[in-house]
PDB file of C-alpha atoms in Angstrom:
ATOM      1  CA  UNK A   1     -13.450  -9.418   0.779  1.00 79.00           C
ATOM      2  CA  UNK A   2     -11.512 -11.691   3.101  1.00 81.00           C
ATOM      3  CA  UNK A   3      -9.336 -14.456   1.689  1.00 84.00           C
ATOM      4  CA  UNK A   4      -7.991 -16.802   4.377  1.00 87.00           C
ATOM      5  CA  UNK A   5      -5.019 -18.967   3.451  1.00 88.00           C
ATOM      6  CA  UNK A   6      -4.351 -21.675   6.037  1.00 89.00           C
ATOM      7  CA  UNK A   7      -0.762 -22.062   7.222  1.00 88.00           C
ATOM      8  CA  UNK A   8       0.704 -23.999  10.198  1.00 90.00           C
ATOM      9  CA  UNK A   9       1.287 -20.844  12.227  1.00 89.00           C
ATOM     10  CA  UNK A  10      -0.287 -21.317  15.650  1.00 87.00           C
ATOM     11  CA  UNK A  11       0.878 -17.989  17.074  1.00 93.00           C
ATOM     12  CA  UNK A  12       1.526 -15.884  13.976  1.00 95.00           C
ATOM     13  CA  UNK A  13      -0.802 -14.000  11.656  1.00 95.00           C
ATOM     14  CA  UNK A  14       0.121 -12.182   8.450  1.00 95.00           C
ATOM     15  CA  UNK A  15      -2.160 -10.111   6.297  1.00 95.00           C
ATOM     16  CA  UNK A  16      -2.240  -7.746   3.355  1.00 94.00           C
ATOM     17  CA  UNK A  17      -4.827  -4.985   3.089  1.00 95.00           C
ATOM     18  CA  UNK A  18      -5.244  -3.944  -0.545  1.00 94.00           C
ATOM     19  CA  UNK A  19      -7.017  -0.862  -1.873  1.00 94.00           C
ATOM     20  CA  UNK A  20      -7.915  -1.233  -5.550  1.00 93.00           C
ATOM     21  CA  UNK A  21      -7.070   2.026  -7.348  1.00 91.00           C
ATOM     22  CA  UNK A  22      -7.847   1.027 -10.926  1.00 87.00           C
ATOM     23  CA  UNK A  23     -10.971   3.180 -11.301  1.00 89.00           C
ATOM     24  CA  UNK A  24      -9.633   6.190  -9.386  1.00 91.00           C
ATOM     25  CA  UNK A  25      -6.862   7.184 -11.840  1.00 86.00           C
ATOM     26  CA  UNK A  26      -4.778   8.990  -9.228  1.00 87.00           C
ATOM     27  CA  UNK A  27      -1.654   8.295 -11.288  1.00 83.00           C
ATOM     28  CA  UNK A  28      -3.095  10.552 -14.003  1.00 82.00           C
ATOM     29  CA  UNK A  29      -4.789  13.250 -11.909  1.00 86.00           C
ATOM     30  CA  UNK A  30      -2.336  13.428  -8.973  1.00 87.00           C
ATOM     31  CA  UNK A  31       0.899  11.685 -10.065  1.00 83.00           C
ATOM     32  CA  UNK A  32       2.918  10.438  -7.112  1.00 86.00           C
ATOM     33  CA  UNK A  33       0.678  12.034  -4.492  1.00 90.00           C
ATOM     34  CA  UNK A  34      -0.902   8.841  -3.152  1.00 92.00           C
ATOM     35  CA  UNK A  35       2.557   7.328  -2.722  1.00 91.00           C
ATOM     36  CA  UNK A  36       3.461  10.488  -0.802  1.00 91.00           C
ATOM     37  CA  UNK A  37       0.363   9.974   1.392  1.00 94.00           C
ATOM     38  CA  UNK A  38       1.352   6.356   2.007  1.00 94.00           C
ATOM     39  CA  UNK A  39       4.677   7.609   3.397  1.00 92.00           C
ATOM     40  CA  UNK A  40       2.886  10.132   5.619  1.00 93.00           C
ATOM     41  CA  UNK A  41       0.999   7.245   7.234  1.00 94.00           C
ATOM     42  CA  UNK A  42       4.274   6.249   8.932  1.00 95.00           C
ATOM     43  CA  UNK A  43       5.179   9.721  10.230  1.00 94.00           C
ATOM     44  CA  UNK A  44       2.674  10.359  13.020  1.00 95.00           C
ATOM     45  CA  UNK A  45      -1.043  10.119  13.802  1.00 96.00           C
ATOM     46  CA  UNK A  46      -3.659  11.720  16.027  1.00 94.00           C
ATOM     47  CA  UNK A  47      -2.666   9.324  18.842  1.00 95.00           C
ATOM     48  CA  UNK A  48       0.970   8.519  18.135  1.00 95.00           C
ATOM     49  CA  UNK A  49       4.040  10.695  17.652  1.00 94.00           C
ATOM     50  CA  UNK A  50       6.841   9.598  15.342  1.00 93.00           C
ATOM     51  CA  UNK A  51       8.687   8.154  18.345  1.00 94.00           C
ATOM     52  CA  UNK A  52       5.537   6.372  19.547  1.00 95.00           C
ATOM     53  CA  UNK A  53       5.076   4.743  16.150  1.00 95.00           C
ATOM     54  CA  UNK A  54       8.701   3.650  16.090  1.00 94.00           C
ATOM     55  CA  UNK A  55       8.251   2.005  19.473  1.00 96.00           C
ATOM     56  CA  UNK A  56       5.050   0.277  18.345  1.00 96.00           C
ATOM     57  CA  UNK A  57       6.729  -1.048  15.201  1.00 95.00           C
ATOM     58  CA  UNK A  58       9.596  -2.470  17.256  1.00 95.00           C
ATOM     59  CA  UNK A  59       7.420  -4.054  19.939  1.00 95.00           C
ATOM     60  CA  UNK A  60       4.347  -5.282  18.060  1.00 96.00           C
ATOM     61  CA  UNK A  61       5.208  -5.885  14.401  1.00 96.00           C
ATOM     62  CA  UNK A  62       7.416  -8.559  12.855  1.00 95.00           C
ATOM     63  CA  UNK A  63       6.760  -6.951   9.465  1.00 93.00           C
ATOM     64  CA  UNK A  64       5.162  -3.584   8.755  1.00 95.00           C
ATOM     65  CA  UNK A  65       5.313  -1.990   5.327  1.00 94.00           C
ATOM     66  CA  UNK A  66       3.331  -0.516   2.456  1.00 94.00           C
ATOM     67  CA  UNK A  67       3.638  -0.165  -1.316  1.00 90.00           C
ATOM     68  CA  UNK A  68       1.828   1.951  -3.886  1.00 90.00           C
ATOM     69  CA  UNK A  69       1.434   1.184  -7.574  1.00 86.00           C
ATOM     70  CA  UNK A  70      -0.857   2.458 -10.314  1.00 86.00           C
ATOM     71  CA  UNK A  71      -3.410  -0.250  -9.525  1.00 88.00           C
ATOM     72  CA  UNK A  72      -3.073  -0.954  -5.796  1.00 91.00           C
ATOM     73  CA  UNK A  73      -2.043   0.374  -2.440  1.00 94.00           C
ATOM     74  CA  UNK A  74      -0.953  -2.492  -0.184  1.00 95.00           C
ATOM     75  CA  UNK A  75      -0.330  -2.554   3.566  1.00 96.00           C
ATOM     76  CA  UNK A  76       1.581  -5.652   4.716  1.00 96.00           C
ATOM     77  CA  UNK A  77       1.722  -6.877   8.303  1.00 96.00           C
ATOM     78  CA  UNK A  78       2.995  -9.878  10.246  1.00 96.00           C
ATOM     79  CA  UNK A  79       2.650 -10.103  14.019  1.00 96.00           C
ATOM     80  CA  UNK A  80       2.058 -12.397  16.981  1.00 96.00           C
ATOM     81  CA  UNK A  81      -1.598 -13.282  17.390  1.00 96.00           C
ATOM     82  CA  UNK A  82      -1.600 -12.035  20.980  1.00 95.00           C
ATOM     83  CA  UNK A  83      -0.615  -8.577  19.699  1.00 96.00           C
ATOM     84  CA  UNK A  84      -3.352  -8.378  17.061  1.00 96.00           C
ATOM     85  CA  UNK A  85      -5.672  -6.059  19.069  1.00 96.00           C
ATOM     86  CA  UNK A  86      -2.876  -3.500  19.548  1.00 96.00           C
ATOM     87  CA  UNK A  87      -1.687  -3.936  15.972  1.00 96.00           C
ATOM     88  CA  UNK A  88      -5.175  -3.208  14.640  1.00 95.00           C
ATOM     89  CA  UNK A  89      -5.447  -0.158  16.909  1.00 95.00           C
ATOM     90  CA  UNK A  90      -2.192   1.267  15.539  1.00 96.00           C
ATOM     91  CA  UNK A  91      -3.110   0.468  11.942  1.00 96.00           C
ATOM     92  CA  UNK A  92      -6.539   2.052  12.174  1.00 94.00           C
ATOM     93  CA  UNK A  93      -4.986   5.246  13.509  1.00 95.00           C
ATOM     94  CA  UNK A  94      -2.302   5.233  10.808  1.00 96.00           C
ATOM     95  CA  UNK A  95      -4.890   4.745   8.078  1.00 95.00           C
ATOM     96  CA  UNK A  96      -7.506   7.199   9.311  1.00 94.00           C
ATOM     97  CA  UNK A  97      -5.644   9.940  11.198  1.00 95.00           C
ATOM     98  CA  UNK A  98      -2.114  10.203   9.775  1.00 96.00           C
ATOM     99  CA  UNK A  99      -0.481  13.612   9.759  1.00 94.00           C
ATOM    100  CA  UNK A 100       2.847  15.189   8.922  1.00 92.00           C
ATOM    101  CA  UNK A 101       4.058  18.088  11.074  1.00 91.00           C
ATOM    102  CA  UNK A 102       5.815  20.830   9.121  1.00 93.00           C
ATOM    103  CA  UNK A 103       9.024  20.125  11.063  1.00 92.00           C
ATOM    104  CA  UNK A 104       9.190  16.600   9.617  1.00 91.00           C
ATOM    105  CA  UNK A 105       8.183  17.343   6.030  1.00 92.00           C
ATOM    106  CA  UNK A 106      11.624  17.984   4.500  1.00 93.00           C
ATOM    107  CA  UNK A 107      13.148  14.858   6.031  1.00 91.00           C
ATOM    108  CA  UNK A 108      10.263  12.740   4.716  1.00 90.00           C
ATOM    109  CA  UNK A 109      10.564  14.299   1.259  1.00 90.00           C
ATOM    110  CA  UNK A 110      14.264  13.367   1.228  1.00 92.00           C
ATOM    111  CA  UNK A 111      13.382   9.771   2.165  1.00 89.00           C
ATOM    112  CA  UNK A 112      10.957   9.590  -0.779  1.00 86.00           C
ATOM    113  CA  UNK A 113      13.523  11.038  -3.212  1.00 87.00           C
ATOM    114  CA  UNK A 114      16.167   8.591  -1.948  1.00 88.00           C
ATOM    115  CA  UNK A 115      13.694   5.733  -2.397  1.00 83.00           C
ATOM    116  CA  UNK A 116      13.069   6.850  -5.975  1.00 78.00           C
ATOM    117  CA  UNK A 117      16.809   6.984  -6.685  1.00 81.00           C
ATOM    118  CA  UNK A 118      17.757   3.685  -5.023  1.00 79.00           C
ATOM    119  CA  UNK A 119      14.684   1.519  -5.637  1.00 71.00           C
ATOM    120  CA  UNK A 120      13.514   2.792  -8.995  1.00 71.00           C
ATOM    121  CA  UNK A 121      15.739   5.142 -10.977  1.00 65.00           C
ATOM    122  CA  UNK A 122      18.857   2.974 -10.820  1.00 64.00           C
ATOM    123  CA  UNK A 123      17.211  -0.349 -11.686  1.00 66.00           C
ATOM    124  CA  UNK A 124      17.637  -2.132 -15.015  1.00 72.00           C
ATOM    125  CA  UNK A 125      14.011  -3.187 -14.551  1.00 67.00           C
ATOM    126  CA  UNK A 126      12.936   0.458 -14.808  1.00 67.00           C
ATOM    127  CA  UNK A 127      14.737   0.942 -18.090  1.00 69.00           C
ATOM    128  CA  UNK A 128      13.043  -2.186 -19.400  1.00 73.00           C
ATOM    129  CA  UNK A 129       9.592  -0.981 -18.350  1.00 69.00           C
ATOM    130  CA  UNK A 130      10.143   2.406 -19.970  1.00 68.00           C
ATOM    131  CA  UNK A 131      11.211   0.700 -23.196  1.00 72.00           C
ATOM    132  CA  UNK A 132       8.092  -1.469 -23.121  1.00 74.00           C
ATOM    133  CA  UNK A 133       5.968   1.634 -22.505  1.00 67.00           C
ATOM    134  CA  UNK A 134       6.463   2.481 -26.185  1.00 74.00           C
ATOM    135  CA  UNK A 135       4.324  -0.575 -26.924  1.00 77.00           C
ATOM    136  CA  UNK A 136       2.075  -0.514 -23.821  1.00 70.00           C
ATOM    137  CA  UNK A 137       1.379   3.181 -23.087  1.00 65.00           C
ATOM    138  CA  UNK A 138      -0.137   2.530 -19.645  1.00 64.00           C
ATOM    139  CA  UNK A 139       3.282   1.340 -18.412  1.00 62.00           C
ATOM    140  CA  UNK A 140       4.622   4.898 -18.578  1.00 61.00           C
ATOM    141  CA  UNK A 141       2.532   5.702 -15.500  1.00 61.00           C
ATOM    142  CA  UNK A 142       3.831   4.669 -12.100  1.00 67.00           C
ATOM    143  CA  UNK A 143       2.490   4.959  -8.599  1.00 65.00           C
ATOM    144  CA  UNK A 144       5.654   6.548  -7.244  1.00 73.00           C
ATOM    145  CA  UNK A 145       5.365   9.454  -9.692  1.00 75.00           C
ATOM    146  CA  UNK A 146       8.296  10.979 -11.559  1.00 77.00           C
ATOM    147  CA  UNK A 147      11.382  12.676 -10.168  1.00 80.00           C
ATOM    148  CA  UNK A 148      10.037  16.158 -11.078  1.00 83.00           C
ATOM    149  CA  UNK A 149       6.734  15.286  -9.362  1.00 82.00           C
ATOM    150  CA  UNK A 150       8.597  14.432  -6.164  1.00 83.00           C
ATOM    151  CA  UNK A 151      11.014  17.373  -6.316  1.00 88.00           C
ATOM    152  CA  UNK A 152       8.102  19.809  -6.585  1.00 89.00           C
ATOM    153  CA  UNK A 153       6.396  18.564  -3.410  1.00 88.00           C
ATOM    154  CA  UNK A 154       5.830  21.285  -0.817  1.00 92.00           C
ATOM    155  CA  UNK A 155       4.272  21.213   2.617  1.00 93.00           C
ATOM    156  CA  UNK A 156       1.074  22.458   0.994  1.00 91.00           C
ATOM    157  CA  UNK A 157       0.767  19.104  -0.768  1.00 92.00           C
ATOM    158  CA  UNK A 158       0.154  17.379   2.582  1.00 93.00           C
ATOM    159  CA  UNK A 159      -3.390  18.767   2.637  1.00 93.00           C
ATOM    160  CA  UNK A 160      -3.958  17.760  -1.003  1.00 93.00           C
ATOM    161  CA  UNK A 161      -2.600  14.274  -0.305  1.00 93.00           C
ATOM    162  CA  UNK A 162      -4.991  13.963   2.625  1.00 95.00           C
ATOM    163  CA  UNK A 163      -7.923  14.764   0.333  1.00 94.00           C
ATOM    164  CA  UNK A 164      -7.129  12.064  -2.221  1.00 94.00           C
ATOM    165  CA  UNK A 165      -6.415   9.628   0.627  1.00 95.00           C
ATOM    166  CA  UNK A 166      -9.949  10.247   1.898  1.00 94.00           C
ATOM    167  CA  UNK A 167     -11.268   9.650  -1.625  1.00 94.00           C
ATOM    168  CA  UNK A 168      -9.446   6.317  -1.633  1.00 94.00           C
ATOM    169  CA  UNK A 169     -10.868   5.334   1.767  1.00 93.00           C
ATOM    170  CA  UNK A 170     -14.370   6.210   0.618  1.00 92.00           C
ATOM    171  CA  UNK A 171     -14.343   4.750  -2.887  1.00 93.00           C
ATOM    172  CA  UNK A 172     -11.611   2.126  -3.365  1.00 93.00           C
ATOM    173  CA  UNK A 173     -12.698  -1.528  -3.179  1.00 91.00           C
ATOM    174  CA  UNK A 174     -10.575  -3.366  -0.639  1.00 90.00           C
ATOM    175  CA  UNK A 175      -9.492  -6.919   0.001  1.00 90.00           C
ATOM    176  CA  UNK A 176      -7.797  -8.582   2.942  1.00 91.00           C
ATOM    177  CA  UNK A 177      -5.598 -11.639   2.466  1.00 92.00           C
ATOM    178  CA  UNK A 178      -4.942 -13.352   5.812  1.00 93.00           C
ATOM    179  CA  UNK A 179      -2.423 -16.138   6.420  1.00 93.00           C
ATOM    180  CA  UNK A 180      -2.662 -18.042   9.704  1.00 93.00           C
ATOM    181  CA  UNK A 181      -3.691 -21.445  11.026  1.00 92.00           C
ATOM    182  CA  UNK A 182      -7.267 -20.461  11.882  1.00 91.00           C
ATOM    183  CA  UNK A 183      -9.318 -17.353  12.590  1.00 91.00           C
ATOM    184  CA  UNK A 184     -11.375 -16.996  15.749  1.00 91.00           C
ATOM    185  CA  UNK A 185     -14.535 -14.910  15.913  1.00 91.00           C
ATOM    186  CA  UNK A 186     -12.733 -12.200  17.887  1.00 92.00           C
ATOM    187  CA  UNK A 187      -9.871 -12.060  15.355  1.00 93.00           C
ATOM    188  CA  UNK A 188     -12.365 -11.865  12.508  1.00 91.00           C
ATOM    189  CA  UNK A 189     -14.129  -9.014  14.288  1.00 90.00           C
ATOM    190  CA  UNK A 190     -10.840  -7.146  14.692  1.00 90.00           C
ATOM    191  CA  UNK A 191      -9.986  -7.553  11.025  1.00 91.00           C
ATOM    192  CA  UNK A 192     -13.522  -6.515  10.160  1.00 82.00           C
ATOM    193  CA  UNK A 193     -12.998  -3.254  12.069  1.00 83.00           C
ATOM    194  CA  UNK A 194      -9.807  -2.619  10.108  1.00 81.00           C
ATOM    195  CA  UNK A 195     -11.438  -2.769   6.694  1.00 78.00           C
ATOM    196  CA  UNK A 196     -14.694  -1.134   7.759  1.00 69.00           C
ATOM    197  CA  UNK A 197     -17.004  -3.752   6.320  1.00 47.00           C
ATOM    198  CA  UNK A 198     -20.255  -4.719   8.002  1.00 43.00           C
ATOM    199  CA  UNK A 199     -19.531  -8.384   7.375  1.00 39.00           C
ATOM    200  CA  UNK A 200     -16.574 -10.267   6.005  1.00 36.00           C
ATOM    201  CA  UNK A 201     -18.643 -13.234   4.936  1.00 40.00           C
ATOM    202  CA  UNK A 202     -17.097 -16.642   4.414  1.00 46.00           C
ATOM    203  CA  UNK A 203     -13.462 -16.834   3.323  1.00 43.00           C
ATOM    204  CA  UNK A 204     -13.401 -16.909  -0.450  1.00 43.00           C
ATOM    205  CA  UNK A 205     -11.020 -18.441  -2.954  1.00 42.00           C
ATOM    206  CA  UNK A 206      -9.753 -16.228  -5.797  1.00 39.00           C
ATOM    207  CA  UNK A 207     -11.559 -16.543  -9.133  1.00 40.00           C
ATOM    208  CA  UNK A 208     -10.468 -15.659 -12.647  1.00 40.00           C
ATOM    209  CA  UNK A 209      -7.111 -14.530 -11.378  1.00 39.00           C
ATOM    210  CA  UNK A 210      -5.178 -14.497 -14.620  1.00 42.00           C
ATOM    211  CA  UNK A 211      -6.528 -12.877 -17.763  1.00 48.00           C
ATOM    212  CA  UNK A 212      -5.195 -13.728 -21.255  1.00 51.00           C
ATOM    213  CA  UNK A 213      -1.551 -12.807 -21.548  1.00 52.00           C
ATOM    214  CA  UNK A 214      -0.038 -10.577 -24.203  1.00 58.00           C
ATOM    215  CA  UNK A 215       3.457 -11.260 -25.581  1.00 56.00           C
ATOM    216  CA  UNK A 216       5.571  -8.267 -26.576  1.00 55.00           C
ATOM    217  CA  UNK A 217       8.785  -8.658 -28.577  1.00 56.00           C
ATOM    218  CA  UNK A 218      11.329  -5.997 -29.476  1.00 57.00           C
ATOM    219  CA  UNK A 219      14.883  -6.292 -30.710  1.00 59.00           C
ATOM    220  CA  UNK A 220      16.217  -6.203 -27.180  1.00 59.00           C
ATOM    221  CA  UNK A 221      13.311  -7.091 -24.906  1.00 56.00           C
ATOM    222  CA  UNK A 222      10.800  -9.861 -24.437  1.00 57.00           C
ATOM    223  CA  UNK A 223       8.010  -9.623 -21.892  1.00 56.00           C
ATOM    224  CA  UNK A 224       4.674 -11.105 -20.994  1.00 57.00           C
ATOM    225  CA  UNK A 225       2.035  -8.804 -19.556  1.00 57.00           C
ATOM    226  CA  UNK A 226      -0.859 -10.254 -17.586  1.00 56.00           C
ATOM    227  CA  UNK A 227      -3.533  -8.780 -15.347  1.00 55.00           C
ATOM    228  CA  UNK A 228      -4.417 -10.221 -11.940  1.00 54.00           C
ATOM    229  CA  UNK A 229      -7.238  -9.371  -9.575  1.00 50.00           C
ATOM    230  CA  UNK A 230      -6.341  -7.547  -6.377  1.00 48.00           C
ATOM    231  CA  UNK A 231      -6.972 -10.732  -4.375  1.00 46.00           C
ATOM    232  CA  UNK A 232      -4.390 -12.685  -6.309  1.00 44.00           C
ATOM    233  CA  UNK A 233      -1.988 -14.518  -3.939  1.00 44.00           C
ATOM    234  CA  UNK A 234       0.733 -14.619  -6.629  1.00 38.00           C
TER     235      UNK A 234
END
C-alpha cells in the first residue's frame, strides 16, 4: 500500500519501503540471518560492483539506509526528484540481485559484529529490553540476532540468507510511505515498479495504528509496550 504524506518539498522525495515480517518468524527459524542479508544488499549486485554502488550512493542519494527488526525490514531513501529513475534502478537491483563475493565476506562480517557491539551490545536500552523480556518473552528475540549467531556466520550462510530473502520478497506484505509535495503519474509508476504491485491505488491514511497499551512495572524499570501497523508514520 502507498501512503503519501504531503510536504513542501518541490524537488525532494523521501520514502520508506517496509516488508512486514510478523508472520514469517525468521527471528525464530533463522536468527540474525535476514539482518545479514540486508547488509549484503549494500555489497554488490548483478549490475553494480561495490565501488559502483559507492559512487551511486554519493551521486544520487541524500539518504540511503536499511534496518531490520523482528517485525519489519525497512529501506529508507531521500533523493532529488530528478534522480528518482536512477535511484529506483539501483534499488531494484540491490533488492533483487544482491550478492556477496567470497573476497568481501570477512570484511562485511566484521562490520556486522562491530555494529552489534557499538549499536546494540553497549546500550543501556539493550539492558532494559532484556530485563523487560522476563515479563514480555517476545522481547528476547531481536532482528540483529545474538553475538554467537553472528560469530558463527560463514560464507556458506550467504546462500541460505539469499533463500530466506527470496521468501520475504515472495510472501511479506509491503508498504511504501512517500513524503513529497505531489506525485506525478510517472513517479507513481516508478514507485509501483519498486514494490512490484500491479496498482498502488489511491494514497491511503493509516487506520487503527495504535493498539491498547500494556504497562509493565518492575522495581527498576517502567515501560509501555504498544503495537503499531507497518504503515505507522510514528
